[in-house]
Short mmCIF file of C-alpha atoms and ligand atoms in Angstrom, two decimals:
data_model
loop_
_atom_site.label_atom_id
_atom_site.label_comp_id
_atom_site.label_asym_id
_atom_site.label_seq_id
_atom_site.Cartn_x
_atom_site.Cartn_y
_atom_site.Cartn_z
CA MET A 547 0.00 0.00 0.00
CA SER A 548 1.27 3.47 -0.79
CA LYS A 549 2.40 5.60 2.09
CA LYS A 550 -0.07 8.26 1.05
CA SER A 551 -2.63 8.64 3.78
CA VAL A 552 -5.64 6.54 2.97
CA ASN A 553 -9.05 7.94 3.81
CA LEU A 554 -7.58 10.79 5.77
CA PHE A 555 -9.55 13.93 5.45
CA ARG A 556 -7.68 16.58 3.40
CA ALA A 557 -7.84 20.35 3.83
CA VAL A 558 -9.82 22.26 1.24
CA GLU A 559 -8.03 25.01 -0.62
CA SER A 560 -8.38 28.61 0.43
CA PRO A 561 -6.11 31.64 0.21
CA TYR A 562 -6.08 31.45 4.02
CA LEU A 563 -5.02 27.83 4.34
CA VAL A 564 -1.69 27.61 6.17
CA GLY A 565 0.68 25.25 4.36
CA ASN A 566 2.86 22.87 6.33
CA ASP A 567 6.22 23.97 4.98
CA GLY A 568 6.97 25.96 8.14
CA GLY A 569 6.84 29.23 6.23
CA PHE A 570 3.84 30.83 7.91
CA ARG A 571 4.67 34.38 9.03
CA ILE A 572 2.07 36.43 10.86
CA ALA A 573 3.70 39.63 9.65
CA GLY A 574 2.62 38.87 6.10
CA GLN A 575 -0.96 37.87 6.90
CA PRO A 576 -3.88 40.10 5.92
CA THR A 577 -6.26 41.24 8.64
CA THR A 578 -8.59 42.90 6.12
CA PRO A 579 -10.44 41.54 3.07
CA PRO A 580 -8.67 41.60 -0.30
CA ASP A 581 -8.84 44.88 -2.24
CA ASN A 582 -11.14 43.34 -4.79
CA PHE A 583 -13.65 42.30 -2.13
CA ALA A 584 -16.56 44.16 -3.56
CA LEU A 585 -19.47 42.62 -1.67
CA SER A 586 -21.49 45.14 0.25
CA LYS A 587 -22.40 44.32 3.83
CA LYS A 588 -25.81 43.26 2.56
CA ALA A 589 -24.40 41.04 -0.16
CA ALA A 590 -21.93 39.44 2.27
CA ARG A 591 -24.83 38.66 4.58
CA ARG A 592 -26.79 37.14 1.73
CA GLU A 593 -23.83 35.01 0.73
CA LEU A 594 -23.46 33.88 4.35
CA GLN A 595 -27.15 32.99 4.39
CA THR A 596 -26.77 30.85 1.26
CA CYS A 597 -23.84 29.02 2.84
CA ILE A 598 -25.83 28.51 6.03
CA GLU A 599 -28.66 26.84 4.13
CA GLN A 600 -26.25 24.52 2.37
CA LEU A 601 -24.53 23.81 5.68
CA ARG A 602 -27.85 22.72 7.09
CA ASP A 603 -28.26 20.13 4.31
CA GLN A 604 -24.71 18.92 4.73
CA GLN A 605 -25.17 18.56 8.46
CA ARG A 606 -28.23 16.36 7.95
CA LYS A 607 -26.15 14.15 5.72
CA LEU A 608 -23.26 14.14 8.19
CA TYR A 609 -25.68 12.89 10.83
CA ALA A 610 -27.28 10.22 8.64
CA HIS A 611 -23.96 9.11 7.18
CA ASN A 612 -22.65 8.72 10.71
CA LYS A 613 -19.03 8.04 9.86
CA TRP A 614 -17.39 11.44 10.29
CA ALA A 615 -17.37 14.01 13.05
CA LEU A 616 -16.39 17.60 12.35
CA LEU A 617 -14.38 19.56 14.89
CA LEU A 618 -14.04 23.32 14.47
CA VAL A 619 -11.43 25.00 16.63
CA PHE A 620 -11.50 28.78 17.09
CA GLN A 621 -8.56 30.66 18.50
CA ALA A 622 -7.99 34.40 18.53
CA MET A 623 -6.97 37.43 20.49
CA ASP A 624 -9.78 38.99 22.55
CA ALA A 625 -12.53 40.81 20.67
CA ALA A 626 -11.67 39.16 17.35
CA GLY A 627 -15.22 37.85 17.13
CA LYS A 628 -15.06 34.15 17.97
CA ASP A 629 -18.47 34.12 19.58
CA GLY A 630 -20.20 36.04 16.80
CA THR A 631 -18.64 33.89 14.11
CA ILE A 632 -19.68 30.69 15.86
CA ARG A 633 -23.19 32.03 16.38
CA HIS A 634 -23.66 33.15 12.79
CA VAL A 635 -22.02 30.27 10.97
CA MET A 636 -23.88 27.66 13.01
CA SER A 637 -27.19 29.50 13.12
CA GLY A 638 -28.92 27.20 10.65
CA ILE A 639 -27.70 23.95 12.13
CA ASN A 640 -29.93 21.58 14.05
CA PRO A 641 -28.81 22.15 17.66
CA ALA A 642 -29.07 18.42 18.35
CA GLY A 643 -26.23 17.83 15.92
CA CYS A 644 -23.89 20.49 17.15
CA GLN A 645 -22.22 21.39 20.44
CA VAL A 646 -20.12 24.39 21.43
CA PHE A 647 -17.59 24.19 24.27
CA SER A 648 -15.73 27.18 25.67
CA PHE A 649 -12.43 26.60 27.42
CA LYS A 650 -11.43 29.13 30.04
CA GLN A 651 -8.96 28.97 32.91
CA PRO A 652 -8.72 25.29 33.83
CA SER A 653 -10.41 23.98 36.98
CA SER A 654 -8.48 22.08 39.63
CA GLN A 655 -9.92 18.83 38.31
CA GLU A 656 -8.72 19.70 34.82
CA LEU A 657 -5.29 20.64 36.14
CA ASP A 658 -5.06 17.19 37.71
CA HIS A 659 -4.99 15.64 34.24
CA ASP A 660 -2.77 15.83 31.19
CA PHE A 661 -3.31 18.90 29.04
CA LEU A 662 -5.34 17.12 26.35
CA TRP A 663 -7.81 15.65 28.80
CA ARG A 664 -10.42 18.37 29.05
CA THR A 665 -10.79 18.88 25.30
CA SER A 666 -10.71 15.13 24.62
CA ARG A 667 -13.76 14.58 26.81
CA ASN A 668 -15.71 17.02 24.71
CA LEU A 669 -14.90 15.76 21.25
CA PRO A 670 -17.83 15.42 18.84
CA GLU A 671 -19.36 12.01 18.27
CA ARG A 672 -19.69 10.59 14.77
CA GLY A 673 -22.29 12.47 12.81
CA ARG A 674 -21.90 15.62 14.92
CA ILE A 675 -20.23 18.98 14.71
CA GLY A 676 -18.20 20.05 17.74
CA ILE A 677 -17.00 23.60 18.19
CA PHE A 678 -14.19 24.61 20.49
CA ASN A 679 -14.19 28.26 21.53
CA ARG A 680 -10.56 28.22 22.62
CA SER A 681 -9.07 24.76 22.91
CA HIS A 682 -6.07 22.62 23.80
CA TYR A 683 -4.06 25.27 21.91
CA GLU A 684 -4.34 27.56 24.93
CA GLU A 685 -1.71 25.26 26.44
CA VAL A 686 0.86 26.51 23.93
CA LEU A 687 -0.52 30.06 23.66
CA VAL A 688 -1.63 31.69 26.91
CA VAL A 689 0.53 29.27 28.92
CA ARG A 690 3.52 30.03 26.75
CA VAL A 691 3.00 33.76 27.20
CA HIS A 692 2.60 33.20 30.96
CA PRO A 693 4.84 30.22 31.76
CA GLU A 694 4.14 30.85 35.46
CA TYR A 695 0.79 29.06 34.83
CA LEU A 696 2.77 25.85 34.53
CA GLY A 697 3.25 25.94 38.30
CA ALA A 698 -0.40 25.00 38.83
CA GLN A 699 -0.02 22.03 36.49
CA ASN A 700 2.19 20.08 38.90
CA LEU A 701 4.24 18.50 36.14
CA PRO A 702 6.68 15.82 37.31
CA ARG A 703 9.35 16.90 34.82
CA THR A 704 10.60 20.36 34.15
CA PRO A 705 12.33 20.35 30.80
CA ASP A 706 13.54 23.72 29.54
CA LEU A 707 10.66 25.72 28.11
CA ASP A 708 11.59 25.33 24.43
CA THR A 709 11.62 21.59 24.88
CA LEU A 710 8.30 21.71 26.71
CA TRP A 711 6.54 23.59 23.90
CA SER A 712 7.96 21.35 21.25
CA GLU A 713 6.85 18.27 23.22
CA ARG A 714 3.37 19.78 23.42
CA TYR A 715 3.29 20.41 19.67
CA ASP A 716 4.30 16.81 19.20
CA SER A 717 1.49 15.59 21.46
CA ILE A 718 -1.03 17.77 19.64
CA ARG A 719 0.11 16.55 16.22
CA HIS A 720 -0.16 12.91 17.24
CA HIS A 721 -3.51 13.45 18.92
CA GLU A 722 -4.98 15.19 15.89
CA LYS A 723 -3.64 12.61 13.47
CA HIS A 724 -5.17 9.89 15.58
CA LEU A 725 -8.51 11.72 15.47
CA ALA A 726 -8.28 12.23 11.70
CA ARG A 727 -7.55 8.55 11.14
CA ASN A 728 -10.58 7.64 13.16
CA GLY A 729 -13.07 9.92 11.52
CA THR A 730 -12.80 13.37 13.02
CA ALA A 731 -12.18 16.09 10.47
CA ILE A 732 -10.52 19.00 12.24
CA LEU A 733 -10.50 22.58 11.02
CA LYS A 734 -8.66 25.22 13.02
CA PHE A 735 -9.43 28.87 12.55
CA TRP A 736 -7.21 31.63 13.76
CA LEU A 737 -9.22 34.85 13.55
CA ASN A 738 -6.57 37.39 12.75
CA ILE A 739 -7.55 40.79 14.09
CA SER A 740 -5.15 43.74 13.85
CA ARG A 741 -3.91 45.43 16.97
CA GLU A 742 -5.56 48.69 15.93
CA GLU A 743 -8.94 47.05 15.31
CA GLN A 744 -8.76 45.40 18.74
CA ARG A 745 -8.08 48.82 20.27
CA GLN A 746 -11.13 50.25 18.50
CA ARG A 747 -13.34 47.38 19.69
CA PHE A 748 -12.17 47.76 23.30
CA LEU A 749 -12.88 51.47 23.08
CA SER A 750 -16.40 50.86 21.83
CA ARG A 751 -16.93 48.41 24.70
CA LEU A 752 -16.01 51.25 27.04
CA ASN A 753 -17.94 53.93 25.23
CA GLU A 754 -21.19 52.21 24.26
CA PRO A 755 -23.31 51.34 27.31
CA GLU A 756 -24.84 48.22 25.71
CA LYS A 757 -21.33 46.88 25.12
CA ASN A 758 -20.00 47.70 28.59
CA TRP A 759 -20.67 44.18 29.83
CA LYS A 760 -18.21 42.81 27.32
CA PHE A 761 -15.37 44.92 28.63
CA SER A 762 -12.78 43.24 30.79
CA SER A 763 -9.70 44.95 32.14
CA SER A 764 -7.83 41.65 31.93
CA ASP A 765 -8.31 41.79 28.15
CA VAL A 766 -6.46 45.09 28.11
CA ARG A 767 -3.75 43.57 30.26
CA GLU A 768 -3.35 40.65 27.84
CA ARG A 769 -3.15 43.11 24.96
CA GLY A 770 0.10 44.30 26.54
CA TYR A 771 1.57 40.91 25.62
CA TRP A 772 0.53 41.24 21.96
CA ASP A 773 3.98 40.53 20.50
CA ASP A 774 4.50 37.50 22.73
CA TYR A 775 1.13 36.13 21.63
CA MET A 776 2.05 36.60 17.98
CA VAL A 777 5.25 34.61 18.46
CA ALA A 778 3.28 31.89 20.24
CA TYR A 779 0.61 31.78 17.52
CA GLU A 780 3.12 31.72 14.70
CA ASP A 781 5.06 28.83 16.22
CA ALA A 782 1.99 26.84 17.21
CA ILE A 783 0.35 27.24 13.82
CA ASN A 784 3.51 26.33 11.92
CA ALA A 785 4.06 23.30 14.11
CA THR A 786 0.54 21.90 13.89
CA THR A 787 -0.95 22.76 10.49
CA LYS A 788 -1.34 19.51 8.57
CA PRO A 789 -3.40 18.51 5.54
CA TRP A 790 -5.63 16.47 7.89
CA ALA A 791 -5.80 19.15 10.60
CA PRO A 792 -5.27 22.45 8.81
CA TRP A 793 -5.07 25.93 10.20
CA TYR A 794 -6.78 28.76 8.35
CA ALA A 795 -5.65 32.32 9.17
CA ILE A 796 -8.79 34.37 8.57
CA PRO A 797 -8.70 38.18 8.25
CA ALA A 798 -10.87 39.34 11.15
CA ASP A 799 -11.08 43.13 10.94
CA ASN A 800 -14.24 42.93 8.83
CA LYS A 801 -16.74 40.70 10.61
CA HIS A 802 -18.95 40.08 7.58
CA TYR A 803 -16.06 38.96 5.46
CA MET A 804 -14.71 36.80 8.28
CA ARG A 805 -18.01 35.00 8.90
CA MET A 806 -18.61 34.42 5.23
CA THR A 807 -15.09 33.09 4.72
CA VAL A 808 -15.34 30.68 7.65
CA ALA A 809 -18.76 29.47 6.45
CA ARG A 810 -17.41 28.82 2.96
CA ILE A 811 -14.50 26.77 4.28
CA VAL A 812 -16.71 24.71 6.59
CA LEU A 813 -19.15 24.09 3.76
CA ALA A 814 -16.45 23.15 1.24
CA THR A 815 -14.99 20.76 3.81
CA LEU A 816 -18.28 19.00 4.42
CA GLU A 817 -18.83 18.76 0.65
CA SER A 818 -15.39 17.24 0.24
CA LEU A 819 -16.38 14.39 2.54
CA ASN A 820 -18.90 13.19 -0.08
CA LEU A 821 -21.53 12.56 2.52
CA SER A 822 -24.59 10.63 1.48
CA TYR A 823 -27.70 9.24 3.06
CA PRO A 824 -27.28 5.54 3.80
CA GLU A 825 -28.70 3.25 1.09
CA VAL A 826 -31.48 0.95 2.15
CA ASP A 827 -30.63 -2.55 0.93
CA GLY A 828 -32.81 -4.57 -1.43
CA ASP A 829 -34.11 -6.88 1.28
CA ARG A 830 -35.33 -4.08 3.49
CA ARG A 831 -36.75 -2.18 0.57
CA GLY A 832 -38.53 -5.39 -0.49
CA ARG A 833 -40.46 -5.28 2.76
CA PHE A 834 -41.50 -1.66 2.22
CA ASP A 835 -44.51 -2.72 0.05
CA GLU A 836 -45.72 -4.96 2.82
CA MET A 837 -45.32 -2.19 5.43
CA ARG A 838 -46.97 0.36 3.19
CA LYS A 839 -50.02 -1.89 2.77
CA LEU A 840 -50.19 -2.53 6.48
CA LEU A 841 -50.21 1.20 7.24
CA GLU A 842 -52.62 2.09 4.44
CA ASN A 843 -55.11 -0.58 5.52
CA GLU A 844 -54.98 0.43 9.15
CA GLN A 845 -58.11 2.54 9.07
P1 ATP B 1150 -15.34 36.13 26.11
O1 ATP B 1150 -14.37 37.16 26.61
O2 ATP B 1150 -15.82 36.39 24.73
O3 ATP B 1150 -16.40 35.76 27.06
P2 ATP B 1150 -13.12 34.34 26.40
O4 ATP B 1150 -12.83 33.04 25.70
O5 ATP B 1150 -12.11 35.43 26.20
O6 ATP B 1150 -14.53 34.77 25.92
P3 ATP B 1150 -12.78 34.78 29.20
O7 ATP B 1150 -13.47 34.19 30.38
O8 ATP B 1150 -12.77 36.24 28.97
O9 ATP B 1150 -13.35 34.02 27.91
O10 ATP B 1150 -11.27 34.32 29.19
C1 ATP B 1150 -10.89 33.03 29.32
C2 ATP B 1150 -9.41 33.08 29.61
O11 ATP B 1150 -8.98 31.78 29.97
C3 ATP B 1150 -8.59 33.52 28.41
O12 ATP B 1150 -7.75 34.57 28.76
C4 ATP B 1150 -7.78 32.28 28.09
O13 ATP B 1150 -6.53 32.58 27.56
C5 ATP B 1150 -7.73 31.60 29.43
N1 ATP B 1150 -7.43 30.17 29.29
C6 ATP B 1150 -8.02 29.28 28.49
N2 ATP B 1150 -7.43 28.08 28.58
C7 ATP B 1150 -6.42 28.21 29.48
C8 ATP B 1150 -5.46 27.32 30.00
N3 ATP B 1150 -5.38 26.06 29.61
N4 ATP B 1150 -4.61 27.82 30.93
C9 ATP B 1150 -4.67 29.10 31.34
N5 ATP B 1150 -5.58 29.98 30.87
C10 ATP B 1150 -6.44 29.55 29.95
MG1 MG B 1151 -12.37 37.34 27.14
#
């Protein structure tokens, strides 16, 4: 048998797909739509709506087909719009077939386990879509920016930090490959907001009373570590983008463009799985006539 991965899910093409040649540089990544993006806000919304309807059909098939699960991972700096994107893109989906999990500071129970434990327990079942709002990647992002968090993890070994992060990348790569081999298609979205746009969004959280509740001074504190986060993102994305578990770096300064782009990638991915409703075999279908008669004669 060829060494080429058999039956592994493969990333769909997109200008935002991060290749696995190690050459991903955040400095060169757009945070705004391309210059030729001519869709008005209204047209972008309409396009999103069309995608959402097609997503709904694909999700029904995913459920009936019952061989694949889809995992969508969202990572971003604060105020990039993870919540809104998840809400919009999934708005047409049957809630029974889709679950969103948000990962915040780990609990003491979670800290008592290895770092992949808490996300592993919330992976989507076959036929379902699982969404991670933050994820196991926090362990090589926020924890890398604040290595003092490692203290609470009670690790038995203390390799130097570079070794620790590269071991974690290795664990993540193996974990995700294992999932891909066993029927979980994983898409990872990094919503790439510019530093200036984040500043504007924080300011409107402060200035507009109905947005006040979203404001958190710890977000402003984290913003102070912007450059450290970018280094952590760049390394983590380079180390873990694979054809079977791709990263997409989505421009996030324009919310309409971002949502539409994410929806298109999710849709194209589901289409690439060639999902179909299960065929009913000849024997069972043969008995349909009998059942039909039984039901029709009931009254
Ligand atoms: P929102 O602000 O939209 O409600 P959020 O995801 O930013 O959503 P918060 O409660 O504001 O939620 O923040 C959660 C915080 O938990 C983030 O700063 C995140 O980096 C942090 N966090 C997540 N996972 C870990 C982890 N494994 N270790 C330490 N901190 C983590
Ligand atoms: Mg927050």
